[in-house]
Amino acid sequence: MSDKKLPEGLAVNEYLKDNSNYLRGTIEESLADQTTGAVADDDTQLTKFHGFYMQDDRDIRDERRKQKLEPKHTFMLRARVPGGVATMEQWLAIEKIAEDLTDYGSLRLTTRQTFQYHGILKRNLKPLIQGICAAGLDSIAACGDVNRNVMCNTNPVDSRLHAETYDWSVKISEHLLPKTRAYYEIWLDEEKIHASEEDQEPVYGKHYLPRKFKIAVAVPPHNDVDISANDLSFIAIANEEGGLEGFNVAVGGGMGSTHGDTETYPQLARILGFIKPEDTLAFAEAVMLVQRDFGNRVDRKNARTKYTVDTLGVDKFREETEKRTGIKFEAEREFEFTQQGDRMGWIKGIDNKWHLTLFIEAGRIVDKEGQPIKTGLREIAKVHKGEYRMTANQNLIIANVAEEDKAEIEGMCRKYGLLGKVLSPLMENSIACVALPTCALAMAEAERYLPRLIEKFDVLAEKHGVADQETVIRMTGCPNGCGRPFLAELGFVGKGPGKYNMYLGADGRGTRLNQMYKENIGEEEILAEVDSLFEQYSKEREENERFGDFVVRKGFVNAVYDGREFHAAN
């Protein structure tokens, strides 16, 4: 996509980007307008590139309307934290910012291995962004039509291979950052410059990408980053010494779809081939450039890389990528994924260091009665000599704990309720998106509802003698797929208040899609279906057979390995 004048008929966002002066728009004017808690409509699209969305509290929307008040506009800001690693100094700053500058006072761990704030008033946006930047973080490109937070396996860093792949995730993130100085001018008071060659986007161009772009780096056999939910993934291949031999490159994964629109669907990533480590940045850029040049800029529902790959074909996409690097892919190297969840509890890694993975319900860092999670993590951060690592499954790792400090850290975790509570395998393998009350797209609850629903599933699992079985369960308030529901063995996607589409049949390894089993059902029907399925699973499963594999073998749904078959009747 060149920088020349845009033709007619493109998606509205293309013209907004074209007229934005490299993402500046009228954001500064919107911030200065004290007559409203909102920003101008066009600016709500541009602020995503700066890392935040405008929202309102839907729980009180009707009440405010009756009072002839505008919605209570607040903002959600997501940080850019490649690989999910935060130092203890950063965590203490992050947590204090939440306390001082947000309505909720809480943090939320996301499914993209970072954290986000909710309930930021417009007047607090600038001091908040300045605060996280002072802590060595930022929110540049955490949202918008650009490469977003780069994920990397972190559970835990137990080999040299993990350490090397994490370094590459940081390098990829830095390499693909937008080059415009708009963020620094607006939020950090950098001196403004006139648009010139110095301010151009050498990779993205004036119009950036057709849609968001997501990257993950995985270390087999663990697929905790769900490579098939990403536009581009690098799958680490080890050499004989246990270091990094190179990467298999996979493209065209993604989750988002639209209810009732069979032209939209989730899709699994396809592998283009193997590359050497030194070529990683060249291939990361090249894949993104192919998407920039061939992606759909007319219909945003079909603008993700998965549709570009399906339209061009894998061979053509590979050819275009090689053309932009001047390097040929080598043949794919063998690998296997065995799980997509986090490994909970203590695990010993390299250098005799320990890593403790903590389950965080729906990723919400908040003090609850009898479980002051936020306070506990703050107090641990004051004494811990390692770092925190956020996982892609909304959990948190207290990483690099020395042997002599292990007892103290465990004691503090137990004191603050971070350890000690017995969790079921169903709960430990669950993900829920934020949904209501803040997400504008949510059709139903997720974060506030799924944990309570799983408690009822646990009763049914115990009743049928399958309570010890790990099953990946995910719920989202809409089909955009932020919680990766279409890679769950048991998935629920909001259709309306209290109503969900129920999906079955992913494999617990992130290598197969599920398929809709029941449409638009409420809790009573959900529990009846799960009760029946668990009963049959208990009686008819094969040895070591996962729930997702069972429902496919018994014909409840099809085995879906290509998203274009996602909507096919079973």
XYZ file of C-alpha atoms in Angstrom:
570
model
C 0.000 0.000 0.000
C 1.755 3.170 -1.101
C 1.406 6.657 0.359
C -0.470 8.033 -2.679
C -4.059 9.306 -2.494
C -6.470 6.586 -1.448
C -9.132 5.295 -3.857
C -12.803 5.297 -2.914
C -14.516 2.297 -1.367
C -12.008 1.404 1.323
C -12.844 0.789 4.978
C -13.404 4.008 6.939
C -10.334 3.380 9.080
C -8.100 3.647 6.012
C -9.124 7.275 5.490
C -8.725 8.025 9.194
C -5.155 6.758 9.071
C -4.534 8.645 5.844
C -5.628 11.937 7.418
C -4.073 11.324 10.848
C -0.661 12.924 10.255
C 0.990 9.703 11.347
C -1.362 8.918 14.249
C -1.564 12.438 15.700
C -5.096 13.270 14.575
C -6.761 15.731 16.960
C -5.871 13.732 20.069
C -4.343 16.742 21.843
C -7.462 18.808 21.169
C -9.651 15.973 22.471
C -7.621 15.788 25.672
C -7.972 19.533 26.194
C -11.779 19.490 25.811
C -13.104 19.577 29.381
C -16.784 19.569 28.368
C -16.831 15.806 27.951
C -15.123 12.734 29.357
C -14.839 11.336 25.833
C -12.478 11.950 22.939
C -13.609 12.769 19.401
C -15.004 9.832 17.405
C -12.162 9.758 14.868
C -9.612 9.944 17.664
C -11.044 6.829 19.319
C -9.624 4.851 16.404
C -6.234 6.562 16.522
C -5.788 6.249 20.276
C -5.712 2.471 19.832
C -2.302 2.875 18.203
C -1.236 4.642 21.401
C -2.404 1.684 23.458
C -5.862 2.533 24.730
C -9.584 2.256 24.019
C -12.468 4.418 25.157
C -15.109 2.525 27.154
C -17.974 3.226 29.520
C -19.523 1.412 32.465
C -22.443 -0.460 30.907
C -23.800 -1.398 34.335
C -24.807 2.238 34.872
C -25.374 3.351 31.279
C -29.198 3.321 31.486
C -29.211 5.073 34.837
C -27.023 7.881 33.498
C -29.186 8.180 30.401
C -32.257 8.676 32.609
C -30.360 11.401 34.434
C -29.605 13.030 31.055
C -25.891 12.441 31.556
C -23.460 11.174 28.969
C -22.104 7.676 29.596
C -19.369 7.486 32.212
C -16.513 7.475 29.745
C -13.287 5.901 30.907
C -10.369 4.307 29.120
C -8.670 0.925 29.063
C -4.924 1.070 28.488
C -2.790 -1.949 27.638
C 0.967 -1.949 28.074
C 3.582 -3.297 25.692
C 5.609 -5.902 27.589
C 7.371 -8.262 25.152
C 7.478 -11.767 26.587
C 5.536 -10.621 29.647
C 8.557 -9.892 31.870
C 8.408 -7.147 34.514
C 11.062 -6.279 37.088
C 10.040 -5.797 40.693
C 10.676 -2.051 40.432
C 8.379 -1.928 37.416
C 5.682 -3.960 39.163
C 5.629 -1.645 42.175
C 5.307 1.359 39.863
C 2.613 -0.360 37.767
C 0.593 -1.239 40.852
C 0.849 2.250 42.378
C -0.332 3.794 39.119
C -3.395 1.533 39.210
C -4.137 2.670 42.751
C -3.645 6.374 42.067
C -4.956 6.879 38.539
C -7.771 4.382 37.855
C -11.315 4.036 39.161
C -10.919 0.319 39.807
C -7.490 0.377 41.408
C -6.796 -3.038 39.889
C -4.620 -4.557 37.214
C -5.681 -7.204 34.769
C -3.405 -9.774 33.188
C -4.355 -10.266 29.559
C -4.278 -13.228 27.207
C -1.501 -11.430 25.312
C 0.914 -11.696 28.214
C 0.764 -8.141 29.420
C -1.319 -6.056 31.818
C -4.013 -3.482 31.299
C -5.702 -0.784 33.318
C -9.450 -0.133 33.367
C -11.359 2.929 34.544
C -8.920 5.670 33.532
C -10.497 9.124 33.386
C -9.469 11.326 30.475
C -7.582 13.746 32.724
C -5.483 10.861 34.034
C -4.407 9.447 30.677
C -1.317 11.579 30.268
C 0.053 11.173 33.820
C -0.613 7.434 33.607
C 1.285 7.031 30.349
C 4.107 9.172 31.677
C 4.169 6.968 34.767
C 4.562 3.680 32.923
C 7.174 5.222 30.627
C 9.129 6.391 33.682
C 9.107 2.737 34.776
C 10.717 1.679 31.484
C 7.501 0.480 29.808
C 5.116 1.990 27.283
C 1.833 1.364 25.486
C 3.027 2.047 21.950
C 1.230 -0.184 19.451
C -0.404 -2.262 22.180
C -3.565 -1.866 20.079
C -4.341 -0.648 16.556
C -3.495 -1.777 13.018
C 0.108 -2.594 13.861
C 2.122 -5.390 15.401
C 0.974 -5.779 19.005
C 2.613 -7.201 22.121
C 4.926 -10.057 21.127
C 4.313 -13.154 23.240
C 6.885 -15.730 24.265
C 6.789 -18.967 26.214
C 7.685 -18.116 29.816
C 6.584 -21.133 31.783
C 9.292 -21.133 32.989
C 12.709 -20.136 31.674
C 14.121 -23.584 32.314
C 16.709 -23.859 29.580
C 19.064 -21.798 27.458
C 16.548 -22.224 24.630
C 13.889 -20.307 26.567
C 16.303 -17.496 27.339
C 17.320 -17.146 23.691
C 13.746 -17.149 22.411
C 12.726 -14.524 24.945
C 15.529 -12.282 23.684
C 14.207 -12.685 20.149
C 10.675 -11.738 21.231
C 12.033 -8.436 22.544
C 14.053 -7.830 19.384
C 11.030 -8.537 17.163
C 8.858 -6.156 19.184
C 11.395 -3.345 18.986
C 12.071 -3.897 15.293
C 8.403 -3.660 14.317
C 7.463 -0.608 16.379
C 5.917 2.306 14.475
C 8.507 5.043 13.931
C 6.189 8.057 14.145
C 7.038 10.410 17.017
C 3.336 11.088 17.724
C 3.346 9.073 20.972
C 6.331 10.948 22.345
C 4.999 14.349 21.345
C 1.502 13.897 22.767
C 2.257 11.991 25.970
C 5.899 12.770 26.813
C 6.017 16.369 25.599
C 8.711 15.766 23.028
C 9.297 18.755 20.760
C 7.055 18.556 17.713
C 8.566 18.162 14.294
C 7.108 18.939 10.895
C 6.157 15.942 8.790
C 9.214 15.036 6.782
C 11.228 12.046 5.756
C 12.343 11.848 9.374
C 8.740 11.165 10.391
C 7.788 8.634 7.744
C 7.041 4.971 8.455
C 9.729 3.001 6.574
C 8.000 -0.344 7.222
C 4.333 0.401 7.782
C 3.864 3.278 5.379
C 1.282 6.004 5.927
C -1.626 3.558 6.124
C -0.112 0.981 8.474
C -1.661 -2.516 8.315
C -5.198 -3.480 7.251
C -5.893 -4.843 10.768
C -4.136 -5.797 13.992
C -1.139 -8.115 13.744
C -0.125 -10.574 16.455
C 3.146 -12.445 16.926
C 4.125 -15.267 19.294
C 7.291 -17.240 19.951
C 6.766 -20.808 21.172
C 9.093 -23.397 22.667
C 7.822 -26.939 22.057
C 6.434 -29.042 23.581
C 4.591 -26.184 25.356
C 2.114 -24.161 23.316
C 1.036 -21.815 26.101
C 1.120 -18.877 23.653
C -1.329 -20.616 21.283
C 0.561 -20.081 18.047
C -2.611 -20.639 16.016
C -4.179 -17.531 17.487
C -1.432 -15.400 15.931
C -0.826 -13.855 12.527
C 2.829 -14.881 12.753
C 4.555 -17.370 15.025
C 8.119 -18.526 15.489
C 8.433 -22.104 16.773
C 11.834 -22.626 18.380
C 13.845 -25.673 17.311
C 16.649 -26.794 19.608
C 20.108 -27.896 18.517
C 22.038 -30.803 20.009
C 23.453 -28.592 22.769
C 20.013 -27.374 23.833
C 20.401 -23.938 22.309
C 18.471 -22.338 19.460
C 18.951 -23.957 16.048
C 16.342 -21.718 14.422
C 12.598 -21.297 13.969
C 9.771 -22.859 12.033
C 7.732 -19.895 10.786
C 3.921 -20.201 10.913
C 1.462 -17.666 9.500
C -2.246 -16.993 9.293
C -3.605 -18.015 12.656
C -6.403 -16.038 14.273
C -9.538 -16.278 16.378
C -11.990 -13.537 15.492
C -15.289 -14.216 13.721
C -18.771 -12.725 13.493
C -21.943 -14.487 14.606
C -23.947 -15.637 11.595
C -21.305 -14.653 9.028
C -19.790 -17.796 7.493
C -17.257 -15.681 5.588
C -15.534 -15.105 8.935
C -13.946 -17.908 10.935
C -11.076 -18.792 13.268
C -8.076 -20.334 11.566
C -4.977 -22.383 12.403
C -1.499 -21.170 11.483
C 0.219 -22.762 8.497
C 3.983 -23.373 8.456
C 6.035 -21.724 5.718
C 9.352 -23.340 6.580
C 12.457 -23.130 8.766
C 14.805 -20.144 9.183
C 18.083 -19.475 10.948
C 18.098 -17.226 14.044
C 20.020 -14.445 12.317
C 17.226 -14.132 9.722
C 14.421 -13.753 12.277
C 13.943 -9.999 12.014
C 14.061 -10.047 8.223
C 11.335 -12.684 8.065
C 9.221 -10.998 10.759
C 9.247 -7.808 8.721
C 8.686 -9.603 5.413
C 5.598 -11.499 6.589
C 4.157 -8.264 7.914
C 4.904 -6.534 4.608
C 3.079 -9.237 2.648
C 0.054 -8.651 4.872
C 0.449 -4.882 4.463
C 0.518 -5.171 0.669
C -2.066 -7.915 0.098
C -4.399 -7.618 3.097
C -8.044 -6.623 2.610
C -8.476 -2.868 3.142
C -12.108 -2.822 2.050
C -13.767 -5.190 4.531
C -12.211 -5.143 8.008
C -14.013 -8.355 8.912
C -11.830 -10.114 6.341
C -8.664 -8.094 6.832
C -6.600 -10.305 9.155
C -3.589 -12.241 7.859
C -5.491 -15.553 8.008
C -7.750 -14.385 5.181
C -4.772 -13.108 3.192
C -3.119 -16.534 3.448
C -6.361 -18.268 2.462
C -6.834 -15.916 -0.494
C -3.276 -16.067 -1.803
C -2.606 -19.668 -0.830
C 0.267 -20.802 1.365
C 2.684 -21.260 -1.558
C 2.097 -17.743 -2.907
C 2.386 -16.241 0.581
C 5.690 -18.109 1.050
C 6.936 -16.877 -2.324
C 6.080 -13.251 -1.502
C 7.804 -13.531 1.870
C 10.962 -14.953 0.310
C 10.885 -12.205 -2.331
C 11.002 -9.545 0.407
C 13.863 -11.187 2.312
C 15.921 -12.518 -0.559
C 16.229 -15.729 1.485
C 14.629 -19.111 0.862
C 12.921 -21.048 3.627
C 14.480 -24.361 4.552
C 12.311 -27.431 5.044
C 10.174 -27.447 8.202
C 11.829 -29.129 11.192
C 9.956 -31.692 13.274
C 8.347 -30.647 16.567
C 5.391 -31.566 18.752
C 3.124 -29.651 21.089
C 1.757 -31.556 24.080
C -0.124 -28.887 26.056
C -1.358 -25.305 25.920
C -1.924 -24.615 29.603
C 0.459 -23.349 32.278
C 2.432 -25.671 34.533
C 1.302 -24.626 37.993
C 3.362 -24.580 41.196
C 7.119 -24.758 41.697
C 9.436 -25.803 38.867
C 13.217 -25.788 39.027
C 15.027 -24.173 36.115
C 18.601 -23.399 35.140
C 21.210 -22.027 37.574
C 19.379 -23.760 40.432
C 16.652 -21.095 40.313
C 12.997 -21.831 41.018
C 9.863 -20.521 39.327
C 6.438 -20.443 40.986
C 3.379 -20.208 38.717
C 0.318 -18.767 40.463
C -3.248 -19.137 39.232
C -4.916 -15.718 38.906
C -8.672 -16.022 38.403
C -9.518 -14.413 35.056
C -6.254 -12.473 35.385
C -7.697 -9.904 37.792
C -5.139 -8.466 40.238
C -7.368 -7.158 43.004
C -7.750 -7.645 46.743
C -10.647 -9.982 47.526
C -12.035 -10.926 50.897
C -9.713 -13.570 52.310
C -7.457 -13.315 49.261
C -5.625 -9.966 49.006
C -3.911 -10.801 45.705
C -2.878 -7.261 44.852
C -1.416 -6.560 48.282
C 0.355 -9.915 48.310
C 2.070 -9.378 44.976
C 3.094 -5.895 46.076
C 4.672 -7.162 49.287
C 6.441 -10.008 47.487
C 7.776 -7.532 44.923
C 9.446 -5.594 47.747
C 11.624 -8.583 48.691
C 11.837 -10.775 45.569
C 15.189 -10.628 43.768
C 13.947 -11.984 40.435
C 11.040 -10.839 38.264
C 7.384 -11.456 37.528
C 6.438 -13.132 34.275
C 2.911 -12.764 32.974
C 1.651 -15.787 31.072
C -0.577 -15.970 28.008
C -3.134 -17.791 30.164
C -3.646 -14.847 32.555
C -1.451 -16.300 35.294
C 1.705 -14.992 36.960
C 5.121 -16.559 37.534
C 7.360 -15.476 40.391
C 10.509 -16.202 38.409
C 14.134 -16.814 39.332
C 13.766 -17.516 43.034
C 17.014 -18.608 44.701
C 16.925 -21.831 46.718
C 17.547 -19.923 49.943
C 14.594 -17.580 49.253
C 12.089 -20.233 48.241
C 10.582 -20.821 51.698
C 10.082 -17.082 52.295
C 8.350 -16.567 48.945
C 6.093 -19.575 49.458
C 5.211 -18.420 52.957
C 4.214 -14.983 51.678
C 2.124 -16.547 48.913
C 0.249 -18.618 51.470
C -0.207 -15.625 53.774
C -1.918 -13.622 51.044
C -4.008 -16.454 49.592
C -1.960 -16.884 46.442
C -1.313 -20.509 47.356
C -3.197 -23.015 49.460
C -6.582 -23.016 47.787
C -7.181 -26.325 46.014
C -8.132 -25.644 42.417
C -9.702 -28.100 40.024
C -8.008 -28.952 36.714
C -10.984 -27.294 35.005
C -10.407 -24.016 36.836
C -6.650 -24.064 36.324
C -7.108 -24.441 32.576
C -9.647 -21.655 32.124
C -9.520 -18.251 30.439
C -12.155 -15.505 30.424
C -12.079 -12.155 28.655
C -13.156 -8.944 30.430
C -16.558 -8.644 28.715
C -19.145 -6.749 30.769
C -19.322 -4.113 32.122
C -16.534 -2.295 30.270
C -16.056 -3.909 26.865
C -18.257 -2.244 24.261
C -18.376 -5.405 22.145
C -19.486 -7.822 24.851
C -22.868 -9.487 24.368
C -22.679 -11.522 27.579
C -20.628 -11.925 30.754
C -17.291 -13.746 30.862
C -14.803 -12.715 33.581
C -17.489 -12.254 36.227
C -19.336 -15.440 35.277
C -17.012 -18.216 34.088
C -15.366 -19.013 37.470
C -18.770 -19.505 39.084
C -19.933 -21.664 36.159
C -16.814 -23.827 36.418
C -17.567 -24.422 40.099
C -20.812 -26.028 38.908
C -18.908 -28.009 36.271
C -16.642 -29.276 39.063
C -19.660 -30.732 40.843
C -20.644 -32.574 37.670
C -17.082 -33.771 37.063
C -16.922 -35.145 40.614
C -20.305 -36.816 40.163
C -19.086 -38.680 37.086
C -15.587 -39.466 38.312
C -13.696 -37.228 35.863
C -12.688 -34.473 38.266
C -8.996 -35.256 37.789
C -9.093 -34.661 34.038
C -7.575 -31.490 32.593
C -9.927 -29.801 30.143
C -9.269 -26.421 28.553
C -12.325 -24.187 29.143
C -12.641 -20.654 27.804
C -15.371 -18.036 27.679
C -15.653 -14.745 25.820
C -18.418 -12.190 25.757
C -18.371 -11.956 21.954
C -16.893 -13.854 18.964
C -13.886 -11.548 18.486
C -11.904 -14.221 20.282
C -9.715 -12.291 22.754
C -9.795 -15.268 25.135
C -9.014 -17.705 22.291
C -12.286 -19.639 22.798
C -12.084 -21.524 19.502
C -8.978 -23.383 20.713
C -10.763 -24.645 23.854
C -11.958 -28.188 24.396
C -15.057 -26.614 25.927
C -15.684 -23.075 24.708
C -18.455 -20.542 25.322
C -18.993 -17.407 23.238
C -21.527 -14.781 24.264
C -24.597 -14.439 22.056
C -26.789 -12.263 24.295
C -27.455 -11.605 27.992
C -27.027 -14.978 29.719
C -26.834 -16.832 26.394
C -23.845 -18.536 24.777
C -22.853 -20.616 21.805
C -21.219 -23.802 23.092
C -18.199 -25.205 21.250
C -16.525 -28.607 21.578
C -13.586 -30.485 20.153
C -10.234 -28.692 20.359
C -7.399 -30.975 21.420
C -5.846 -29.369 24.520
C -2.647 -28.748 22.580
C -3.736 -25.765 20.496
C -3.469 -27.650 17.197
C -7.152 -28.207 16.388
C -10.167 -25.882 16.292
C -13.416 -26.654 18.032
C -16.859 -26.464 16.442
C -20.253 -25.192 17.552
C -22.247 -27.866 19.366
C -25.208 -25.868 20.708
C -26.361 -22.373 19.810
C -27.709 -19.630 22.050
C -28.216 -21.598 25.277
C -28.394 -20.456 28.903
C -26.982 -21.897 32.099
C -29.661 -24.531 32.645
C -29.086 -26.009 29.194
C -25.313 -25.657 29.481
C -25.250 -27.633 32.722
C -27.558 -30.295 31.284
C -25.316 -30.718 28.241
C -22.107 -30.829 30.295
C -23.715 -33.311 32.697
C -24.590 -35.621 29.817
C -21.216 -35.227 28.089
C -19.243 -35.862 31.294
C -21.340 -38.971 31.959
C -20.584 -40.378 28.523
C -16.932 -39.359 28.792
C -16.663 -41.209 32.093
C -18.129 -44.416 30.681
C -16.761 -44.497 27.141
C -13.382 -42.733 27.101
C -10.240 -44.542 26.081
C -7.118 -44.640 28.221
C -5.558 -41.156 28.588
C -8.104 -39.725 26.133
C -8.721 -36.016 26.546
C -12.258 -34.645 26.605
C -11.775 -32.798 23.322
C -10.533 -35.921 21.577
C -13.422 -37.939 23.017
C -16.184 -35.678 21.687
C -14.599 -35.746 18.222
C -14.178 -39.534 18.230
C -17.818 -39.978 19.277
C -19.034 -37.648 16.531
C -20.478 -34.807 18.632
C -18.478 -32.418 16.423
C -16.051 -32.671 13.533
C -12.274 -32.531 13.838
C -11.525 -29.085 12.382
C -7.991 -28.426 11.107
C -8.902 -25.720 8.597
C -11.025 -22.744 9.623
C -12.827 -22.810 6.297
C -14.519 -25.976 7.605
C -15.398 -24.389 10.964
C -19.025 -23.737 9.951
C -19.563 -27.099 8.208
C -22.385 -29.216 9.598
C -21.268 -32.118 11.775
